[in-house]
Amino acid sequence: EVQLLESGGGLVQPGGSLRLSCAASGFTFSSYAMNWVRQAPGKGLEWVSSISGRSDGTYYADSVKGRFTISRDNSKNTLNLQMSSLRAEDTAVYYCAKVTLAPDSNGYYPWNFDYWGQGTLVTVSS
Amino acid sequence: ELVMTQSPAALSVSPGERAALACRASQSVSSDLAWYQQKPGQAPRLLIYGASTRATGIPARFSGSGSGTEFTLTISSLQSEDFAVYYCQHYNNWPLLFGQGTKLEIK
């Protein structure tokens, strides 16, 4: 059974930093790209960042580029999101999500998400 | 930049009836379109990917259609558990984008 378990959320002051983690199990972690998606309170879904299975490709939303860093440790089946220079508008539930399919022969991932964690709440406030 | 627009923002339908939710992309995304269902306090659930392929375990009453810029999620006979918020998402290029959602309510 696929499981994704986020941790690391909490209350942080504007300008501060926080590191989120996602522990994965139930699938061959290194074969699948992973992603972070967030949802501000009462709002819709916003894609944040993605990383390929071998970490040779990382991608960011403009809203977090230069402030957030996605990484993964395939030996520990863990996905991370290092967040710095946090702003009030970064307040959200952060979900980690697994892509549906392993890459094709060209290394292409279809970047849709079949399994999601339960989310971890990040609150940026003074 | 590409924009994803869902319509309507909210839809009231009676159980047993059919619902059609629309998603429009401001430029072609080919068939790189997914649909998700989200209930309050829960993570999203993948329903459809590739515009028309049902994800594992999704009932046959959910179907997706369209390509290019116009897409539709159809729920053929609404069950009580189907009342939720539905999001479309394109994955044709970067950045990935979700639509703003359609709230499906009980009439």
PDB file of C-alpha atoms in Angstrom:
ATOM      1  CA  GLU A   1       0.000   0.000   0.000  1.00  0.00           C
ATOM      2  CA  VAL A   2       1.370   3.378  -1.013  1.00  0.00           C
ATOM      3  CA  GLN A   3       1.770   5.771   1.894  1.00  0.00           C
ATOM      4  CA  LEU A   4       3.041   9.330   1.975  1.00  0.00           C
ATOM      5  CA  LEU A   5       3.505  11.006   5.333  1.00  0.00           C
ATOM      6  CA  GLU A   6       4.445  14.679   5.555  1.00  0.00           C
ATOM      7  CA  SER A   7       6.065  16.292   8.556  1.00  0.00           C
ATOM      8  CA  GLY A   8       7.773  19.517   9.526  1.00  0.00           C
ATOM      9  CA  GLY A   9       4.936  22.013   9.331  1.00  0.00           C
ATOM     10  CA  GLY A  10       4.296  24.608  11.982  1.00  0.00           C
ATOM     11  CA  LEU A  11       4.223  28.288  12.853  1.00  0.00           C
ATOM     12  CA  VAL A  12       7.091  30.430  11.553  1.00  0.00           C
ATOM     13  CA  GLN A  13       7.669  34.160  11.450  1.00  0.00           C
ATOM     14  CA  PRO A  14       7.844  36.073   8.174  1.00  0.00           C
ATOM     15  CA  GLY A  15      11.337  35.801   6.760  1.00  0.00           C
ATOM     16  CA  GLY A  16      11.948  32.529   8.546  1.00  0.00           C
ATOM     17  CA  SER A  17      12.741  29.054   7.276  1.00  0.00           C
ATOM     18  CA  LEU A  18      11.175  25.634   7.544  1.00  0.00           C
ATOM     19  CA  ARG A  19      11.970  22.190   6.166  1.00  0.00           C
ATOM     20  CA  LEU A  20       9.199  19.825   5.185  1.00  0.00           C
ATOM     21  CA  SER A  21       9.715  16.107   4.716  1.00  0.00           C
ATOM     22  CA  CYS A  22       7.628  13.361   3.173  1.00  0.00           C
ATOM     23  CA  ALA A  23       8.278   9.728   4.062  1.00  0.00           C
ATOM     24  CA  ALA A  24       7.242   7.365   1.282  1.00  0.00           C
ATOM     25  CA  SER A  25       6.524   3.644   1.381  1.00  0.00           C
ATOM     26  CA  GLY A  26       4.763   0.953  -0.609  1.00  0.00           C
ATOM     27  CA  PHE A  27       6.391   1.658  -3.991  1.00  0.00           C
ATOM     28  CA  THR A  28       9.821   1.885  -5.625  1.00  0.00           C
ATOM     29  CA  PHE A  29      10.475   5.470  -4.588  1.00  0.00           C
ATOM     30  CA  SER A  30      13.423   6.116  -6.921  1.00  0.00           C
ATOM     31  CA  SER A  31      11.331   5.236  -9.995  1.00  0.00           C
ATOM     32  CA  TYR A  32       8.798   8.008  -9.533  1.00  0.00           C
ATOM     33  CA  ALA A  33       8.961  11.753  -9.698  1.00  0.00           C
ATOM     34  CA  MET A  34       7.611  13.511  -6.647  1.00  0.00           C
ATOM     35  CA  ASN A  35       5.894  16.794  -6.072  1.00  0.00           C
ATOM     36  CA  TRP A  36       4.707  19.394  -3.584  1.00  0.00           C
ATOM     37  CA  VAL A  37       1.273  20.978  -3.931  1.00  0.00           C
ATOM     38  CA  ARG A  38      -0.160  23.496  -1.487  1.00  0.00           C
ATOM     39  CA  GLN A  39      -3.570  24.791  -0.563  1.00  0.00           C
ATOM     40  CA  ALA A  40      -4.086  28.070   1.259  1.00  0.00           C
ATOM     41  CA  PRO A  41      -6.967  28.095   3.754  1.00  0.00           C
ATOM     42  CA  GLY A  42     -10.264  28.060   1.875  1.00  0.00           C
ATOM     43  CA  LYS A  43      -8.523  28.277  -1.496  1.00  0.00           C
ATOM     44  CA  GLY A  44      -7.734  26.001  -4.410  1.00  0.00           C
ATOM     45  CA  LEU A  45      -4.749  23.829  -5.210  1.00  0.00           C
ATOM     46  CA  GLU A  46      -1.416  25.353  -6.229  1.00  0.00           C
ATOM     47  CA  TRP A  47       1.495  23.355  -7.625  1.00  0.00           C
ATOM     48  CA  VAL A  48       4.735  24.276  -5.845  1.00  0.00           C
ATOM     49  CA  SER A  49       7.606  22.083  -7.028  1.00  0.00           C
ATOM     50  CA  SER A  50       8.538  18.787  -8.678  1.00  0.00           C
ATOM     51  CA  ILE A  51      11.613  16.573  -8.832  1.00  0.00           C
ATOM     52  CA  SER A  52      12.462  13.665 -11.110  1.00  0.00           C
ATOM     53  CA  GLY A  53      13.238  10.217  -9.790  1.00  0.00           C
ATOM     54  CA  ARG A  54      16.994  10.632 -10.039  1.00  0.00           C
ATOM     55  CA  SER A  55      16.958  14.324  -9.030  1.00  0.00           C
ATOM     56  CA  ASP A  56      18.243  15.358 -12.467  1.00  0.00           C
ATOM     57  CA  GLY A  57      15.278  17.621 -12.991  1.00  0.00           C
ATOM     58  CA  THR A  58      13.759  20.103 -10.533  1.00  0.00           C
ATOM     59  CA  TYR A  59      10.950  22.522 -11.249  1.00  0.00           C
ATOM     60  CA  TYR A  60       9.400  25.400  -9.322  1.00  0.00           C
ATOM     61  CA  ALA A  61       6.406  27.693  -9.433  1.00  0.00           C
ATOM     62  CA  ASP A  62       7.416  31.320  -9.988  1.00  0.00           C
ATOM     63  CA  SER A  63       5.903  32.176  -6.599  1.00  0.00           C
ATOM     64  CA  VAL A  64       8.555  30.103  -4.768  1.00  0.00           C
ATOM     65  CA  LYS A  65      11.514  30.112  -7.153  1.00  0.00           C
ATOM     66  CA  GLY A  66      14.684  31.198  -5.424  1.00  0.00           C
ATOM     67  CA  ARG A  67      13.166  30.682  -1.961  1.00  0.00           C
ATOM     68  CA  PHE A  68      12.235  26.977  -1.907  1.00  0.00           C
ATOM     69  CA  THR A  69      14.459  23.989  -2.716  1.00  0.00           C
ATOM     70  CA  ILE A  70      13.129  20.523  -3.434  1.00  0.00           C
ATOM     71  CA  SER A  71      15.309  17.471  -2.869  1.00  0.00           C
ATOM     72  CA  ARG A  72      15.017  13.765  -2.308  1.00  0.00           C
ATOM     73  CA  ASP A  73      17.003  10.969  -0.665  1.00  0.00           C
ATOM     74  CA  ASN A  74      16.266   7.752  -2.518  1.00  0.00           C
ATOM     75  CA  SER A  75      18.223   5.716   0.036  1.00  0.00           C
ATOM     76  CA  LYS A  76      15.778   6.872   2.714  1.00  0.00           C
ATOM     77  CA  ASN A  77      12.625   7.117   0.558  1.00  0.00           C
ATOM     78  CA  THR A  78      12.250  10.733   1.597  1.00  0.00           C
ATOM     79  CA  LEU A  79      11.187  13.888  -0.214  1.00  0.00           C
ATOM     80  CA  ASN A  80      12.105  17.296   1.206  1.00  0.00           C
ATOM     81  CA  LEU A  81      11.152  20.911   0.722  1.00  0.00           C
ATOM     82  CA  GLN A  82      13.456  23.539   2.204  1.00  0.00           C
ATOM     83  CA  MET A  83      11.550  26.796   2.506  1.00  0.00           C
ATOM     84  CA  SER A  84      13.226  30.117   3.256  1.00  0.00           C
ATOM     85  CA  SER A  85      12.278  33.803   3.218  1.00  0.00           C
ATOM     86  CA  LEU A  86       8.774  32.725   4.084  1.00  0.00           C
ATOM     87  CA  ARG A  87       5.891  35.123   3.529  1.00  0.00           C
ATOM     88  CA  ALA A  88       2.351  35.282   4.840  1.00  0.00           C
ATOM     89  CA  GLU A  89       1.113  34.128   1.453  1.00  0.00           C
ATOM     90  CA  ASP A  90       3.028  30.855   1.873  1.00  0.00           C
ATOM     91  CA  THR A  91       0.563  29.878   4.614  1.00  0.00           C
ATOM     92  CA  ALA A  92      -1.071  26.675   3.412  1.00  0.00           C
ATOM     93  CA  VAL A  93      -1.431  22.963   3.813  1.00  0.00           C
ATOM     94  CA  TYR A  94       1.466  21.386   1.924  1.00  0.00           C
ATOM     95  CA  TYR A  95       0.875  18.021   0.285  1.00  0.00           C
ATOM     96  CA  CYS A  96       3.462  15.692  -1.178  1.00  0.00           C
ATOM     97  CA  ALA A  97       2.246  13.729  -4.154  1.00  0.00           C
ATOM     98  CA  LYS A  98       3.546  10.921  -6.320  1.00  0.00           C
ATOM     99  CA  VAL A  99       3.297  10.931 -10.116  1.00  0.00           C
ATOM    100  CA  THR A 100       1.031   8.286 -11.560  1.00  0.00           C
ATOM    101  CA  LEU A 101       3.446   6.581 -13.901  1.00  0.00           C
ATOM    102  CA  ALA A 102       7.145   5.810 -14.066  1.00  0.00           C
ATOM    103  CA  PRO A 103       8.985   7.566 -16.906  1.00  0.00           C
ATOM    104  CA  ASP A 104       8.715   6.329 -20.465  1.00  0.00           C
ATOM    105  CA  SER A 105      11.694   5.324 -22.599  1.00  0.00           C
ATOM    106  CA  ASN A 106      12.421   9.006 -23.273  1.00  0.00           C
ATOM    107  CA  GLY A 107      12.460   9.811 -19.579  1.00  0.00           C
ATOM    108  CA  TYR A 108       9.179  11.681 -19.804  1.00  0.00           C
ATOM    109  CA  TYR A 109       6.933  11.749 -16.748  1.00  0.00           C
ATOM    110  CA  PRO A 110       3.228  12.487 -17.050  1.00  0.00           C
ATOM    111  CA  TRP A 111       3.038  14.981 -14.211  1.00  0.00           C
ATOM    112  CA  ASN A 112      -0.296  14.054 -12.679  1.00  0.00           C
ATOM    113  CA  PHE A 113      -0.585  12.734  -9.148  1.00  0.00           C
ATOM    114  CA  ASP A 114      -2.187   9.486  -8.027  1.00  0.00           C
ATOM    115  CA  TYR A 115      -1.214   9.372  -4.355  1.00  0.00           C
ATOM    116  CA  TRP A 116      -1.172  12.269  -1.919  1.00  0.00           C
ATOM    117  CA  GLY A 117      -0.158  12.596   1.697  1.00  0.00           C
ATOM    118  CA  GLN A 118      -2.499  13.942   4.335  1.00  0.00           C
ATOM    119  CA  GLY A 119      -0.766  17.322   4.283  1.00  0.00           C
ATOM    120  CA  THR A 120       1.137  19.426   6.797  1.00  0.00           C
ATOM    121  CA  LEU A 121       0.093  22.944   7.751  1.00  0.00           C
ATOM    122  CA  VAL A 122       2.574  25.801   7.448  1.00  0.00           C
ATOM    123  CA  THR A 123       1.542  29.072   9.052  1.00  0.00           C
ATOM    124  CA  VAL A 124       3.634  32.169   8.435  1.00  0.00           C
ATOM    125  CA  SER A 125       2.717  34.846  10.938  1.00  0.00           C
ATOM    126  CA  SER A 126       4.274  37.150  13.492  1.00  0.00           C
TER     127      SER A 126
ATOM    128  CA  GLU B   1       1.218  32.157 -19.453  1.00  0.00           C
ATOM    129  CA  LEU B   2      -1.328  29.395 -19.729  1.00  0.00           C
ATOM    130  CA  VAL B   3      -4.550  29.837 -17.738  1.00  0.00           C
ATOM    131  CA  MET B   4      -6.953  27.068 -16.688  1.00  0.00           C
ATOM    132  CA  THR B   5     -10.597  28.098 -16.266  1.00  0.00           C
ATOM    133  CA  GLN B   6     -13.254  25.853 -14.772  1.00  0.00           C
ATOM    134  CA  SER B   7     -16.968  26.403 -15.122  1.00  0.00           C
ATOM    135  CA  PRO B   8     -19.284  26.741 -13.457  1.00  0.00           C
ATOM    136  CA  ALA B   9     -17.785  27.758 -10.117  1.00  0.00           C
ATOM    137  CA  ALA B  10     -20.623  25.903  -8.393  1.00  0.00           C
ATOM    138  CA  LEU B  11     -23.199  23.437  -9.632  1.00  0.00           C
ATOM    139  CA  SER B  12     -26.315  22.172  -7.839  1.00  0.00           C
ATOM    140  CA  VAL B  13     -27.500  18.756  -8.977  1.00  0.00           C
ATOM    141  CA  SER B  14     -29.894  16.176  -7.539  1.00  0.00           C
ATOM    142  CA  PRO B  15     -28.662  12.672  -6.682  1.00  0.00           C
ATOM    143  CA  GLY B  16     -29.122  10.317  -9.599  1.00  0.00           C
ATOM    144  CA  GLU B  17     -28.800  13.088 -12.157  1.00  0.00           C
ATOM    145  CA  ARG B  18     -25.903  13.725 -14.532  1.00  0.00           C
ATOM    146  CA  ALA B  19     -23.310  16.448 -13.992  1.00  0.00           C
ATOM    147  CA  ALA B  20     -20.946  17.928 -16.555  1.00  0.00           C
ATOM    148  CA  LEU B  21     -18.027  20.053 -15.381  1.00  0.00           C
ATOM    149  CA  ALA B  22     -15.977  22.068 -17.845  1.00  0.00           C
ATOM    150  CA  CYS B  23     -12.307  22.995 -17.933  1.00  0.00           C
ATOM    151  CA  ARG B  24     -10.784  25.294 -20.536  1.00  0.00           C
ATOM    152  CA  ALA B  25      -7.103  25.925 -21.214  1.00  0.00           C
ATOM    153  CA  SER B  26      -6.031  29.244 -22.736  1.00  0.00           C
ATOM    154  CA  GLN B  27      -3.767  27.316 -25.133  1.00  0.00           C
ATOM    155  CA  SER B  28      -3.581  23.699 -26.210  1.00  0.00           C
ATOM    156  CA  VAL B  29      -2.472  21.171 -23.593  1.00  0.00           C
ATOM    157  CA  SER B  30      -3.052  18.210 -25.913  1.00  0.00           C
ATOM    158  CA  SER B  31      -4.474  15.422 -23.708  1.00  0.00           C
ATOM    159  CA  ASP B  32      -2.276  16.268 -20.721  1.00  0.00           C
ATOM    160  CA  LEU B  33      -5.208  16.942 -18.431  1.00  0.00           C
ATOM    161  CA  ALA B  34      -6.173  15.394 -15.097  1.00  0.00           C
ATOM    162  CA  TRP B  35      -9.226  15.692 -12.873  1.00  0.00           C
ATOM    163  CA  TYR B  36      -9.250  15.477  -9.076  1.00  0.00           C
ATOM    164  CA  GLN B  37     -11.954  15.274  -6.444  1.00  0.00           C
ATOM    165  CA  GLN B  38     -11.473  16.854  -3.037  1.00  0.00           C
ATOM    166  CA  LYS B  39     -13.723  16.543  -0.014  1.00  0.00           C
ATOM    167  CA  PRO B  40     -13.449  18.813   3.055  1.00  0.00           C
ATOM    168  CA  GLY B  41     -10.451  17.999   5.212  1.00  0.00           C
ATOM    169  CA  GLN B  42      -9.120  15.425   2.758  1.00  0.00           C
ATOM    170  CA  ALA B  43      -6.334  15.294   0.218  1.00  0.00           C
ATOM    171  CA  PRO B  44      -7.300  15.396  -3.453  1.00  0.00           C
ATOM    172  CA  ARG B  45      -8.073  12.118  -5.218  1.00  0.00           C
ATOM    173  CA  LEU B  46      -7.077  11.484  -8.821  1.00  0.00           C
ATOM    174  CA  LEU B  47     -10.080  10.611 -10.997  1.00  0.00           C
ATOM    175  CA  ILE B  48      -8.950  10.985 -14.598  1.00  0.00           C
ATOM    176  CA  TYR B  49      -5.622  11.468 -16.364  1.00  0.00           C
ATOM    177  CA  GLY B  50      -4.727  11.713 -20.027  1.00  0.00           C
ATOM    178  CA  ALA B  51      -8.052  13.565 -20.376  1.00  0.00           C
ATOM    179  CA  SER B  52     -10.052  10.333 -20.470  1.00  0.00           C
ATOM    180  CA  THR B  53      -8.294   7.489 -18.602  1.00  0.00           C
ATOM    181  CA  ARG B  54      -9.876   6.580 -15.284  1.00  0.00           C
ATOM    182  CA  ALA B  55      -7.422   6.176 -12.433  1.00  0.00           C
ATOM    183  CA  THR B  56      -7.250   2.907 -10.538  1.00  0.00           C
ATOM    184  CA  GLY B  57     -10.390   2.190  -8.541  1.00  0.00           C
ATOM    185  CA  ILE B  58     -12.465   5.042  -9.959  1.00  0.00           C
ATOM    186  CA  PRO B  59     -16.075   4.067 -10.714  1.00  0.00           C
ATOM    187  CA  ALA B  60     -17.237   3.948 -14.312  1.00  0.00           C
ATOM    188  CA  ARG B  61     -19.783   6.731 -13.684  1.00  0.00           C
ATOM    189  CA  PHE B  62     -16.837   9.152 -13.918  1.00  0.00           C
ATOM    190  CA  SER B  63     -15.697   9.896 -17.458  1.00  0.00           C
ATOM    191  CA  GLY B  64     -13.470  12.492 -19.046  1.00  0.00           C
ATOM    192  CA  SER B  65     -13.439  13.842 -22.571  1.00  0.00           C
ATOM    193  CA  GLY B  66     -11.823  16.520 -24.676  1.00  0.00           C
ATOM    194  CA  SER B  67      -8.431  17.505 -26.007  1.00  0.00           C
ATOM    195  CA  GLY B  68      -6.584  20.667 -26.887  1.00  0.00           C
ATOM    196  CA  THR B  69      -8.297  23.432 -24.947  1.00  0.00           C
ATOM    197  CA  GLU B  70     -11.752  22.099 -24.010  1.00  0.00           C
ATOM    198  CA  PHE B  71     -12.340  19.317 -21.492  1.00  0.00           C
ATOM    199  CA  THR B  72     -15.313  17.873 -19.660  1.00  0.00           C
ATOM    200  CA  LEU B  73     -15.686  15.683 -16.590  1.00  0.00           C
ATOM    201  CA  THR B  74     -19.018  13.880 -16.615  1.00  0.00           C
ATOM    202  CA  ILE B  75     -20.541  12.066 -13.664  1.00  0.00           C
ATOM    203  CA  SER B  76     -23.322   9.970 -15.108  1.00  0.00           C
ATOM    204  CA  SER B  77     -25.509   9.350 -12.043  1.00  0.00           C
ATOM    205  CA  LEU B  78     -24.552  11.320  -8.971  1.00  0.00           C
ATOM    206  CA  GLN B  79     -24.154   9.473  -5.711  1.00  0.00           C
ATOM    207  CA  SER B  80     -24.151  11.165  -2.312  1.00  0.00           C
ATOM    208  CA  GLU B  81     -20.397  10.661  -1.993  1.00  0.00           C
ATOM    209  CA  ASP B  82     -19.740  12.579  -5.234  1.00  0.00           C
ATOM    210  CA  PHE B  83     -20.614  15.978  -3.802  1.00  0.00           C
ATOM    211  CA  ALA B  84     -17.236  17.648  -3.467  1.00  0.00           C
ATOM    212  CA  VAL B  85     -14.921  20.131  -5.176  1.00  0.00           C
ATOM    213  CA  TYR B  86     -13.426  19.106  -8.516  1.00  0.00           C
ATOM    214  CA  TYR B  87     -10.196  20.460  -9.979  1.00  0.00           C
ATOM    215  CA  CYS B  88      -8.655  20.073 -13.401  1.00  0.00           C
ATOM    216  CA  GLN B  89      -4.879  20.213 -13.845  1.00  0.00           C
ATOM    217  CA  HIS B  90      -2.772  20.436 -16.972  1.00  0.00           C
ATOM    218  CA  TYR B  91       0.675  18.863 -17.171  1.00  0.00           C
ATOM    219  CA  ASN B  92       1.642  19.740 -20.721  1.00  0.00           C
ATOM    220  CA  ASN B  93       4.447  22.095 -19.771  1.00  0.00           C
ATOM    221  CA  TRP B  94       5.847  24.094 -16.868  1.00  0.00           C
ATOM    222  CA  PRO B  95       4.400  25.486 -14.712  1.00  0.00           C
ATOM    223  CA  LEU B  96       1.796  22.893 -13.875  1.00  0.00           C
ATOM    224  CA  LEU B  97      -1.528  24.563 -13.256  1.00  0.00           C
ATOM    225  CA  PHE B  98      -4.783  23.700 -11.528  1.00  0.00           C
ATOM    226  CA  GLY B  99      -8.109  25.237 -12.355  1.00  0.00           C
ATOM    227  CA  GLN B 100      -9.855  27.196  -9.608  1.00  0.00           C
ATOM    228  CA  GLY B 101     -12.300  24.349  -8.924  1.00  0.00           C
ATOM    229  CA  THR B 102     -15.993  23.576  -9.312  1.00  0.00           C
ATOM    230  CA  LYS B 103     -18.023  22.916  -6.181  1.00  0.00           C
ATOM    231  CA  LEU B 104     -20.639  20.239  -6.813  1.00  0.00           C
ATOM    232  CA  GLU B 105     -23.510  20.675  -4.388  1.00  0.00           C
ATOM    233  CA  ILE B 106     -26.616  18.687  -3.573  1.00  0.00           C
ATOM    234  CA  LYS B 107     -29.813  20.218  -4.968  1.00  0.00           C
TER     235      LYS B 107
END
